[in-house]
Amino acid sequence: MAPTILVTGARGQIGSDLIPALRVQHPTTKIIASGRRTETKKEIELLGYEVLDVTDNLHLQKIIEQYQVGTIYHLAGVLSAKGEQNQKLCWNVNVNGLKNVLEAAKSYRLKVFWPSSIAVFGANTPKVNTPQTTIKEPSTIYGITKVTGELLGQYYAHQFGVDVRSLRFPGIISYSTPPGGGTTDFAVEIFAEAIKKGSYTCFVHPETRLPMMYMPDAIKAILKLMQAEPAAITVRSSYNLAAVSFSVAELVAEIQKHIPNFTCHYRPDFRQAIADSWPSVIDDTQARKDWGWQPSYDLTAIVADMLQHLSIRSSELVVSS
Ligand code: AKB
């Protein structure tokens, strides 16, 4: 049997969609989902779930040995907005957690995937067509932890031959889980509110333009990157990754094509400054060249698919309540 796959932060936004995709791709491989939350006995059996706090190094090692783990998808992390509200937690989980995973990868010869972010960039970075290699002076603690993580990953790859791979994700739009404390959460919340209430109050202004991606593209990118031959991976810090860029006003207009009475109000808060410090369009030429990255969903396709899935879900809720 192939070595076990361990997923940390499995109940988060990416993990909730990645685990089913991994099960399809590796039908005979044991997949252990893990996270800090305790789950019901049924869920533990169903998911193959372990309670694991990635900052607990000894427990992480115990699980790796117990299940003979060969690959870790290390998704546990604190996002940008939540990170500003709890900097200590953000540093501890994002940096010390990743360091524990990389140390384990070195000792047990594990393959590692972990997500970085466009938050590694800051106000001094070129905002449009942000290159793979450029100024990285983030203004958030989250961005600082991601720059640190990228440098750590690159160091472990070069010094110890650890097969670590990473992507700089833009905002990810998905319907499986509620958003989890990021600055790009508005691009997820807006859909549920449009369906439920016909209106949304957005915490960034309408001209805010950020790089975004639909979850199926994010999952495709992770699977493709992890399948690539090691020699093809020329970037061991983290790859720029792009799909679409749009302003909030453009997103609202697209939703209004499906829900004509939908209205959006604007009440910018502290997340506006974070959004303003990030690029608006990313250049992902290196990812396309090295391992054939190509996104599938544009804004029109994302909005149509999101509304369809969330409408089905809300009609199911009405029927079952
Ligand atoms: C966030 O908004 O914090 C994340 C990210 C872009 O890394 N979605």
mmCIF file of C-alpha atoms and ligand atoms in Angstrom:
data_model
loop_
_atom_site.group_PDB
_atom_site.id
_atom_site.type_symbol
_atom_site.label_atom_id
_atom_site.label_comp_id
_atom_site.label_asym_id
_atom_site.label_seq_id
_atom_site.Cartn_x
_atom_site.Cartn_y
_atom_site.Cartn_z
ATOM 1 C CA MET A 1 0.000 0.000 0.000
ATOM 2 C CA ALA A 2 1.236 3.527 -0.847
ATOM 3 C CA PRO A 3 2.463 5.617 2.108
ATOM 4 C CA THR A 4 -0.293 7.496 3.921
ATOM 5 C CA ILE A 5 -1.277 11.062 3.038
ATOM 6 C CA LEU A 6 -1.737 13.403 6.004
ATOM 7 C CA VAL A 7 -3.753 16.601 5.594
ATOM 8 C CA THR A 8 -3.442 19.251 8.323
ATOM 9 C CA GLY A 9 -6.100 21.965 8.651
ATOM 10 C CA ALA A 10 -8.379 19.497 6.899
ATOM 11 C CA ARG A 11 -11.664 21.140 7.908
ATOM 12 C CA GLY A 12 -10.692 24.526 6.471
ATOM 13 C CA GLN A 13 -11.600 26.047 3.108
ATOM 14 C CA ILE A 14 -9.019 24.226 0.949
ATOM 15 C CA GLY A 15 -8.966 20.997 2.958
ATOM 16 C CA SER A 16 -12.726 20.485 2.701
ATOM 17 C CA ASP A 17 -12.450 20.337 -1.095
ATOM 18 C CA LEU A 18 -8.968 18.843 -1.390
ATOM 19 C CA ILE A 19 -9.671 15.684 0.619
ATOM 20 C CA PRO A 20 -12.454 14.383 -1.673
ATOM 21 C CA ALA A 21 -10.219 15.142 -4.692
ATOM 22 C CA LEU A 22 -7.289 13.269 -3.108
ATOM 23 C CA ARG A 23 -9.562 10.291 -2.416
ATOM 24 C CA VAL A 24 -10.483 10.172 -6.105
ATOM 25 C CA GLN A 25 -6.883 10.539 -7.216
ATOM 26 C CA HIS A 26 -5.464 8.009 -4.706
ATOM 27 C CA PRO A 27 -8.272 5.454 -4.198
ATOM 28 C CA THR A 28 -6.021 2.854 -2.524
ATOM 29 C CA THR A 29 -4.047 5.237 -0.314
ATOM 30 C CA LYS A 30 -4.920 5.893 3.319
ATOM 31 C CA ILE A 31 -5.727 9.566 3.830
ATOM 32 C CA ILE A 32 -5.705 11.010 7.337
ATOM 33 C CA ALA A 33 -7.504 14.306 7.841
ATOM 34 C CA SER A 34 -6.403 16.295 10.871
ATOM 35 C CA GLY A 35 -7.244 19.517 12.618
ATOM 36 C CA ARG A 36 -7.465 21.187 15.999
ATOM 37 C CA ARG A 37 -11.199 20.637 16.329
ATOM 38 C CA THR A 38 -12.557 17.464 17.874
ATOM 39 C CA GLU A 39 -15.150 15.763 15.715
ATOM 40 C CA THR A 40 -17.950 13.312 16.428
ATOM 41 C CA LYS A 41 -17.068 9.597 16.510
ATOM 42 C CA LYS A 42 -18.955 9.076 13.254
ATOM 43 C CA GLU A 43 -17.002 11.822 11.495
ATOM 44 C CA ILE A 44 -13.716 10.519 12.846
ATOM 45 C CA GLU A 45 -14.437 7.052 11.427
ATOM 46 C CA LEU A 46 -15.818 8.432 8.177
ATOM 47 C CA LEU A 47 -12.991 10.873 7.576
ATOM 48 C CA GLY A 48 -10.089 8.980 9.110
ATOM 49 C CA TYR A 49 -9.676 12.016 11.371
ATOM 50 C CA GLU A 50 -7.015 12.791 14.002
ATOM 51 C CA VAL A 51 -7.070 15.771 16.343
ATOM 52 C CA LEU A 52 -3.727 17.488 15.724
ATOM 53 C CA ASP A 53 -2.365 20.908 16.604
ATOM 54 C CA VAL A 54 0.571 21.416 14.217
ATOM 55 C CA THR A 55 2.460 23.426 16.832
ATOM 56 C CA ASP A 56 2.671 20.196 18.877
ATOM 57 C CA ASN A 57 5.785 18.725 17.308
ATOM 58 C CA LEU A 58 5.823 15.455 19.265
ATOM 59 C CA HIS A 59 2.209 14.689 18.414
ATOM 60 C CA LEU A 60 2.876 15.444 14.737
ATOM 61 C CA GLN A 61 5.799 13.005 14.732
ATOM 62 C CA LYS A 62 3.739 10.364 16.529
ATOM 63 C CA ILE A 63 1.030 10.550 13.853
ATOM 64 C CA ILE A 64 3.624 10.397 11.039
ATOM 65 C CA GLU A 65 5.147 7.246 12.554
ATOM 66 C CA GLN A 66 1.844 5.633 13.500
ATOM 67 C CA TYR A 67 0.380 5.958 9.983
ATOM 68 C CA GLN A 68 3.649 5.727 8.003
ATOM 69 C CA VAL A 69 2.966 9.066 6.368
ATOM 70 C CA GLY A 70 4.750 9.766 3.066
ATOM 71 C CA THR A 71 3.137 13.053 1.985
ATOM 72 C CA ILE A 72 1.764 15.997 3.956
ATOM 73 C CA TYR A 73 -0.649 18.576 2.626
ATOM 74 C CA HIS A 74 0.000 21.151 5.318
ATOM 75 C CA LEU A 75 -3.031 23.447 5.171
ATOM 76 C CA ALA A 76 -3.301 24.515 8.832
ATOM 77 C CA GLY A 77 -2.905 28.269 9.002
ATOM 78 C CA VAL A 78 -4.311 31.570 10.242
ATOM 79 C CA LEU A 79 -5.455 33.968 7.474
ATOM 80 C CA SER A 80 -4.755 37.689 7.051
ATOM 81 C CA ALA A 81 -7.638 39.412 8.871
ATOM 82 C CA LYS A 82 -7.682 36.963 11.779
ATOM 83 C CA GLY A 83 -3.889 37.193 11.910
ATOM 84 C CA GLU A 84 -4.027 40.948 12.496
ATOM 85 C CA GLN A 85 -6.347 40.309 15.426
ATOM 86 C CA ASN A 86 -4.102 37.634 16.933
ATOM 87 C CA GLN A 87 -0.520 38.090 15.752
ATOM 88 C CA LYS A 88 0.947 35.596 18.242
ATOM 89 C CA LEU A 89 -1.343 32.804 17.129
ATOM 90 C CA CYS A 90 -0.683 33.674 13.474
ATOM 91 C CA TRP A 91 3.094 33.443 13.909
ATOM 92 C CA ASN A 92 2.902 30.304 16.026
ATOM 93 C CA VAL A 93 0.641 28.336 13.675
ATOM 94 C CA ASN A 94 1.986 29.645 10.349
ATOM 95 C CA VAL A 95 5.719 29.662 11.101
ATOM 96 C CA ASN A 96 6.283 27.200 13.955
ATOM 97 C CA GLY A 97 3.712 24.777 12.519
ATOM 98 C CA LEU A 98 5.391 24.833 9.102
ATOM 99 C CA LYS A 99 8.841 24.502 10.706
ATOM 100 C CA ASN A 100 7.632 21.350 12.515
ATOM 101 C CA VAL A 101 6.341 19.931 9.233
ATOM 102 C CA LEU A 102 9.603 20.718 7.402
ATOM 103 C CA GLU A 103 11.690 19.180 10.206
ATOM 104 C CA ALA A 104 9.538 16.046 10.038
ATOM 105 C CA ALA A 105 9.880 16.040 6.237
ATOM 106 C CA LYS A 106 13.653 16.128 6.607
ATOM 107 C CA SER A 107 13.716 13.274 9.148
ATOM 108 C CA TYR A 108 11.117 11.006 7.519
ATOM 109 C CA ARG A 109 11.805 11.953 3.837
ATOM 110 C CA LEU A 110 8.281 13.306 3.309
ATOM 111 C CA LYS A 111 6.899 15.195 0.332
ATOM 112 C CA VAL A 112 5.203 18.455 1.404
ATOM 113 C CA PHE A 113 2.630 20.818 -0.054
ATOM 114 C CA TRP A 114 1.770 24.043 1.771
ATOM 115 C CA PRO A 115 -0.114 27.168 0.617
ATOM 116 C CA SER A 116 1.557 30.558 0.495
ATOM 117 C CA SER A 117 -0.361 33.658 -0.593
ATOM 118 C CA ILE A 118 -0.364 36.885 -2.581
ATOM 119 C CA ALA A 119 -0.032 38.397 0.917
ATOM 120 C CA VAL A 120 3.764 37.977 0.597
ATOM 121 C CA PHE A 121 3.617 41.147 -1.531
ATOM 122 C CA GLY A 122 3.232 44.678 -0.208
ATOM 123 C CA ALA A 123 2.841 48.302 -1.198
ATOM 124 C CA ASN A 124 6.297 48.445 -2.853
ATOM 125 C CA THR A 125 5.596 45.468 -5.136
ATOM 126 C CA PRO A 126 4.474 46.125 -8.741
ATOM 127 C CA LYS A 127 0.669 45.901 -8.521
ATOM 128 C CA VAL A 128 -0.027 44.758 -12.079
ATOM 129 C CA ASN A 129 1.567 41.649 -13.593
ATOM 130 C CA THR A 130 3.422 41.081 -10.331
ATOM 131 C CA PRO A 131 6.478 39.003 -11.308
ATOM 132 C CA GLN A 132 7.495 35.682 -9.724
ATOM 133 C CA THR A 133 10.604 37.277 -8.241
ATOM 134 C CA THR A 134 10.061 40.795 -6.912
ATOM 135 C CA ILE A 135 9.936 42.935 -3.766
ATOM 136 C CA LYS A 136 8.305 41.119 -0.843
ATOM 137 C CA GLU A 137 7.675 43.615 1.963
ATOM 138 C CA PRO A 138 4.256 42.677 3.342
ATOM 139 C CA SER A 139 2.401 44.956 5.753
ATOM 140 C CA THR A 140 0.534 42.192 7.612
ATOM 141 C CA ILE A 141 1.788 39.638 10.113
ATOM 142 C CA TYR A 142 0.152 36.996 7.892
ATOM 143 C CA GLY A 143 2.236 38.164 4.918
ATOM 144 C CA ILE A 144 5.367 38.151 7.069
ATOM 145 C CA THR A 145 4.683 34.553 8.146
ATOM 146 C CA LYS A 146 4.192 33.563 4.491
ATOM 147 C CA VAL A 147 7.481 35.186 3.377
ATOM 148 C CA THR A 148 9.201 33.402 6.273
ATOM 149 C CA GLY A 149 7.548 30.132 5.272
ATOM 150 C CA GLU A 150 8.662 30.510 1.651
ATOM 151 C CA LEU A 151 12.259 31.118 2.711
ATOM 152 C CA LEU A 152 12.132 28.178 5.125
ATOM 153 C CA GLY A 153 10.740 25.880 2.424
ATOM 154 C CA GLN A 154 13.399 26.948 -0.045
ATOM 155 C CA TYR A 155 16.095 26.430 2.610
ATOM 156 C CA TYR A 156 14.938 22.911 3.481
ATOM 157 C CA ALA A 157 14.734 22.018 -0.216
ATOM 158 C CA HIS A 158 18.230 23.293 -1.006
ATOM 159 C CA GLN A 159 20.028 22.265 2.202
ATOM 160 C CA PHE A 160 18.351 18.941 2.944
ATOM 161 C CA GLY A 161 16.729 17.888 -0.349
ATOM 162 C CA VAL A 162 13.192 18.085 1.068
ATOM 163 C CA ASP A 163 10.612 17.840 -1.731
ATOM 164 C CA VAL A 164 8.571 20.879 -0.694
ATOM 165 C CA ARG A 165 6.155 22.527 -3.104
ATOM 166 C CA SER A 166 4.008 25.613 -2.674
ATOM 167 C CA LEU A 167 1.617 28.019 -4.420
ATOM 168 C CA ARG A 168 0.940 31.695 -3.772
ATOM 169 C CA PHE A 169 -2.832 31.563 -3.716
ATOM 170 C CA PRO A 170 -5.009 34.542 -4.560
ATOM 171 C CA GLY A 171 -8.435 34.810 -2.878
ATOM 172 C CA ILE A 172 -10.200 31.465 -3.268
ATOM 173 C CA ILE A 173 -13.945 31.395 -3.940
ATOM 174 C CA SER A 174 -15.845 28.284 -2.857
ATOM 175 C CA TYR A 175 -19.191 27.093 -1.509
ATOM 176 C CA SER A 176 -18.316 24.055 0.672
ATOM 177 C CA THR A 177 -17.243 25.929 3.798
ATOM 178 C CA PRO A 178 -17.895 29.390 5.238
ATOM 179 C CA PRO A 179 -14.969 31.839 4.820
ATOM 180 C CA GLY A 180 -12.309 31.663 7.523
ATOM 181 C CA GLY A 181 -10.862 35.059 8.472
ATOM 182 C CA GLY A 182 -9.262 36.313 5.257
ATOM 183 C CA THR A 183 -9.341 39.718 3.550
ATOM 184 C CA THR A 184 -10.797 38.147 0.405
ATOM 185 C CA ASP A 185 -13.740 36.666 2.386
ATOM 186 C CA PHE A 186 -16.090 39.260 0.847
ATOM 187 C CA ALA A 187 -15.871 37.411 -2.484
ATOM 188 C CA VAL A 188 -17.324 34.316 -0.783
ATOM 189 C CA GLU A 189 -19.793 35.935 1.660
ATOM 190 C CA ILE A 190 -21.402 38.015 -1.098
ATOM 191 C CA PHE A 191 -22.886 34.935 -2.824
ATOM 192 C CA ALA A 192 -24.650 33.501 0.218
ATOM 193 C CA GLU A 193 -25.995 36.939 1.188
ATOM 194 C CA ALA A 194 -27.170 37.634 -2.366
ATOM 195 C CA ILE A 195 -29.229 34.447 -2.299
ATOM 196 C CA LYS A 196 -30.449 34.758 1.312
ATOM 197 C CA LYS A 197 -31.080 38.503 1.625
ATOM 198 C CA GLY A 198 -30.688 40.048 -1.816
ATOM 199 C CA SER A 199 -28.143 42.487 -0.397
ATOM 200 C CA TYR A 200 -24.624 42.537 1.039
ATOM 201 C CA THR A 201 -22.540 45.051 2.974
ATOM 202 C CA CYS A 202 -18.995 44.814 1.721
ATOM 203 C CA PHE A 203 -15.967 45.637 3.903
ATOM 204 C CA VAL A 204 -13.844 46.932 0.990
ATOM 205 C CA HIS A 205 -14.811 49.620 -1.520
ATOM 206 C CA PRO A 206 -16.210 48.841 -4.993
ATOM 207 C CA GLU A 207 -13.001 49.665 -6.919
ATOM 208 C CA THR A 208 -10.947 47.118 -4.927
ATOM 209 C CA ARG A 209 -9.454 44.785 -7.546
ATOM 210 C CA LEU A 210 -7.788 41.582 -6.372
ATOM 211 C CA PRO A 211 -6.594 38.315 -7.924
ATOM 212 C CA MET A 212 -9.111 35.520 -7.316
ATOM 213 C CA MET A 213 -9.565 31.854 -8.180
ATOM 214 C CA TYR A 214 -12.413 29.343 -8.097
ATOM 215 C CA MET A 215 -11.854 26.350 -5.818
ATOM 216 C CA PRO A 216 -11.859 23.719 -8.614
ATOM 217 C CA ASP A 217 -8.934 25.606 -10.184
ATOM 218 C CA ALA A 218 -7.134 25.776 -6.820
ATOM 219 C CA ILE A 219 -7.540 22.015 -6.355
ATOM 220 C CA LYS A 220 -6.424 21.361 -9.935
ATOM 221 C CA ALA A 221 -3.289 23.462 -9.317
ATOM 222 C CA ILE A 222 -2.381 21.591 -6.116
ATOM 223 C CA LEU A 223 -2.845 18.159 -7.742
ATOM 224 C CA LYS A 224 -0.909 19.176 -10.867
ATOM 225 C CA LEU A 225 1.968 20.687 -8.897
ATOM 226 C CA MET A 226 2.239 17.590 -6.686
ATOM 227 C CA GLN A 227 2.195 15.269 -9.730
ATOM 228 C CA ALA A 228 4.988 17.122 -11.533
ATOM 229 C CA GLU A 229 8.422 15.504 -11.811
ATOM 230 C CA PRO A 230 10.781 16.919 -9.145
ATOM 231 C CA ALA A 231 13.156 18.170 -11.864
ATOM 232 C CA ALA A 232 10.378 20.343 -13.318
ATOM 233 C CA ILE A 233 10.000 22.292 -10.080
ATOM 234 C CA THR A 234 12.366 25.241 -10.433
ATOM 235 C CA VAL A 235 10.740 27.285 -7.633
ATOM 236 C CA ARG A 236 10.964 25.890 -4.103
ATOM 237 C CA SER A 237 9.807 29.039 -2.299
ATOM 238 C CA SER A 238 6.324 29.327 -3.854
ATOM 239 C CA TYR A 239 4.856 29.746 -7.346
ATOM 240 C CA ASN A 240 2.827 32.781 -8.414
ATOM 241 C CA LEU A 241 -0.578 31.455 -9.438
ATOM 242 C CA ALA A 242 -3.308 33.385 -11.251
ATOM 243 C CA ALA A 243 -6.778 32.835 -12.663
ATOM 244 C CA VAL A 244 -8.922 36.005 -12.699
ATOM 245 C CA SER A 245 -8.790 39.546 -11.344
ATOM 246 C CA PHE A 246 -11.903 41.639 -10.827
ATOM 247 C CA SER A 247 -13.167 44.559 -8.789
ATOM 248 C CA VAL A 248 -16.006 44.230 -6.291
ATOM 249 C CA ALA A 249 -18.158 46.386 -8.613
ATOM 250 C CA GLU A 250 -17.540 43.925 -11.474
ATOM 251 C CA LEU A 251 -18.434 40.992 -9.204
ATOM 252 C CA VAL A 252 -21.651 42.738 -8.135
ATOM 253 C CA ALA A 253 -22.588 43.434 -11.780
ATOM 254 C CA GLU A 254 -22.038 39.773 -12.672
ATOM 255 C CA ILE A 255 -24.219 38.599 -9.759
ATOM 256 C CA GLN A 256 -26.910 41.084 -10.845
ATOM 257 C CA LYS A 257 -27.120 39.297 -14.214
ATOM 258 C CA HIS A 258 -28.594 36.359 -12.217
ATOM 259 C CA ILE A 259 -30.251 38.289 -9.349
ATOM 260 C CA PRO A 260 -31.266 41.672 -10.867
ATOM 261 C CA ASN A 261 -32.489 43.164 -7.547
ATOM 262 C CA PHE A 262 -29.262 42.381 -5.702
ATOM 263 C CA THR A 263 -27.722 45.460 -4.054
ATOM 264 C CA CYS A 264 -24.318 45.931 -2.468
ATOM 265 C CA HIS A 265 -23.484 48.571 0.155
ATOM 266 C CA TYR A 266 -19.979 49.501 1.194
ATOM 267 C CA ARG A 267 -18.574 49.953 4.678
ATOM 268 C CA PRO A 268 -14.761 49.603 4.409
ATOM 269 C CA ASP A 269 -12.971 48.542 7.607
ATOM 270 C CA PHE A 270 -9.359 47.612 8.524
ATOM 271 C CA ARG A 271 -9.320 45.006 5.743
ATOM 272 C CA GLN A 272 -9.361 47.774 3.105
ATOM 273 C CA ALA A 273 -5.738 48.686 3.905
ATOM 274 C CA ILE A 274 -4.725 45.018 3.632
ATOM 275 C CA ALA A 275 -6.468 44.639 0.260
ATOM 276 C CA ASP A 276 -4.881 47.900 -0.974
ATOM 277 C CA SER A 277 -1.407 46.556 -0.159
ATOM 278 C CA TRP A 278 -1.855 43.462 -2.369
ATOM 279 C CA PRO A 279 -1.360 43.160 -6.146
ATOM 280 C CA SER A 280 -4.323 43.285 -8.490
ATOM 281 C CA VAL A 281 -2.975 41.070 -11.315
ATOM 282 C CA ILE A 282 -0.384 38.306 -10.913
ATOM 283 C CA ASP A 283 2.049 37.029 -13.552
ATOM 284 C CA ASP A 284 2.158 33.231 -13.288
ATOM 285 C CA THR A 285 4.325 32.508 -16.365
ATOM 286 C CA GLN A 286 6.726 30.324 -14.335
ATOM 287 C CA ALA A 287 3.970 27.976 -13.144
ATOM 288 C CA ARG A 288 2.623 27.681 -16.700
ATOM 289 C CA LYS A 289 6.098 26.910 -18.024
ATOM 290 C CA ASP A 290 7.299 24.497 -15.320
ATOM 291 C CA TRP A 291 4.269 22.275 -14.790
ATOM 292 C CA GLY A 292 1.639 23.362 -17.292
ATOM 293 C CA TRP A 293 -0.640 25.509 -15.107
ATOM 294 C CA GLN A 294 -3.779 26.736 -16.851
ATOM 295 C CA PRO A 295 -6.948 27.933 -15.058
ATOM 296 C CA SER A 296 -10.426 26.982 -16.306
ATOM 297 C CA TYR A 297 -12.847 29.422 -14.634
ATOM 298 C CA ASP A 298 -13.351 33.102 -15.502
ATOM 299 C CA LEU A 299 -15.622 35.493 -13.569
ATOM 300 C CA THR A 300 -18.753 34.565 -15.579
ATOM 301 C CA ALA A 301 -18.230 30.837 -14.984
ATOM 302 C CA ILE A 302 -17.422 31.308 -11.277
ATOM 303 C CA VAL A 303 -20.546 33.362 -10.571
ATOM 304 C CA ALA A 304 -22.865 31.005 -12.477
ATOM 305 C CA ASP A 305 -21.465 27.916 -10.732
ATOM 306 C CA MET A 306 -21.408 29.455 -7.232
ATOM 307 C CA LEU A 307 -25.012 30.652 -7.478
ATOM 308 C CA GLN A 308 -26.178 27.321 -8.841
ATOM 309 C CA HIS A 309 -24.566 25.328 -6.014
ATOM 310 C CA LEU A 310 -25.644 27.697 -3.245
ATOM 311 C CA SER A 311 -29.218 27.910 -4.588
ATOM 312 C CA ILE A 312 -29.491 24.119 -4.620
ATOM 313 C CA ARG A 313 -28.187 24.046 -1.055
ATOM 314 C CA SER A 314 -30.581 26.741 0.216
ATOM 315 C CA SER A 315 -33.571 25.028 -1.427
ATOM 316 C CA GLU A 316 -32.502 21.764 0.253
ATOM 317 C CA LEU A 317 -32.378 23.598 3.608
ATOM 318 C CA VAL A 318 -35.896 24.984 3.078
ATOM 319 C CA VAL A 319 -37.232 21.520 2.190
ATOM 320 C CA SER A 320 -35.611 19.805 5.176
ATOM 321 C CA SER A 321 -36.483 22.511 7.775
HETATM 322 C C1 AKB B 1 -6.694 36.033 2.853
HETATM 323 O O1 AKB B 1 -7.488 36.875 2.408
HETATM 324 O O2 AKB B 1 -6.086 36.153 3.926
HETATM 325 C C2 AKB B 1 -6.388 34.817 1.986
HETATM 326 C C3 AKB B 1 -5.192 35.037 1.146
HETATM 327 C C4 AKB B 1 -5.283 35.840 -0.083
HETATM 328 O O3 AKB B 1 -4.159 34.539 1.464
HETATM 329 N N1 AKB B 1 -7.537 34.495 1.206
#
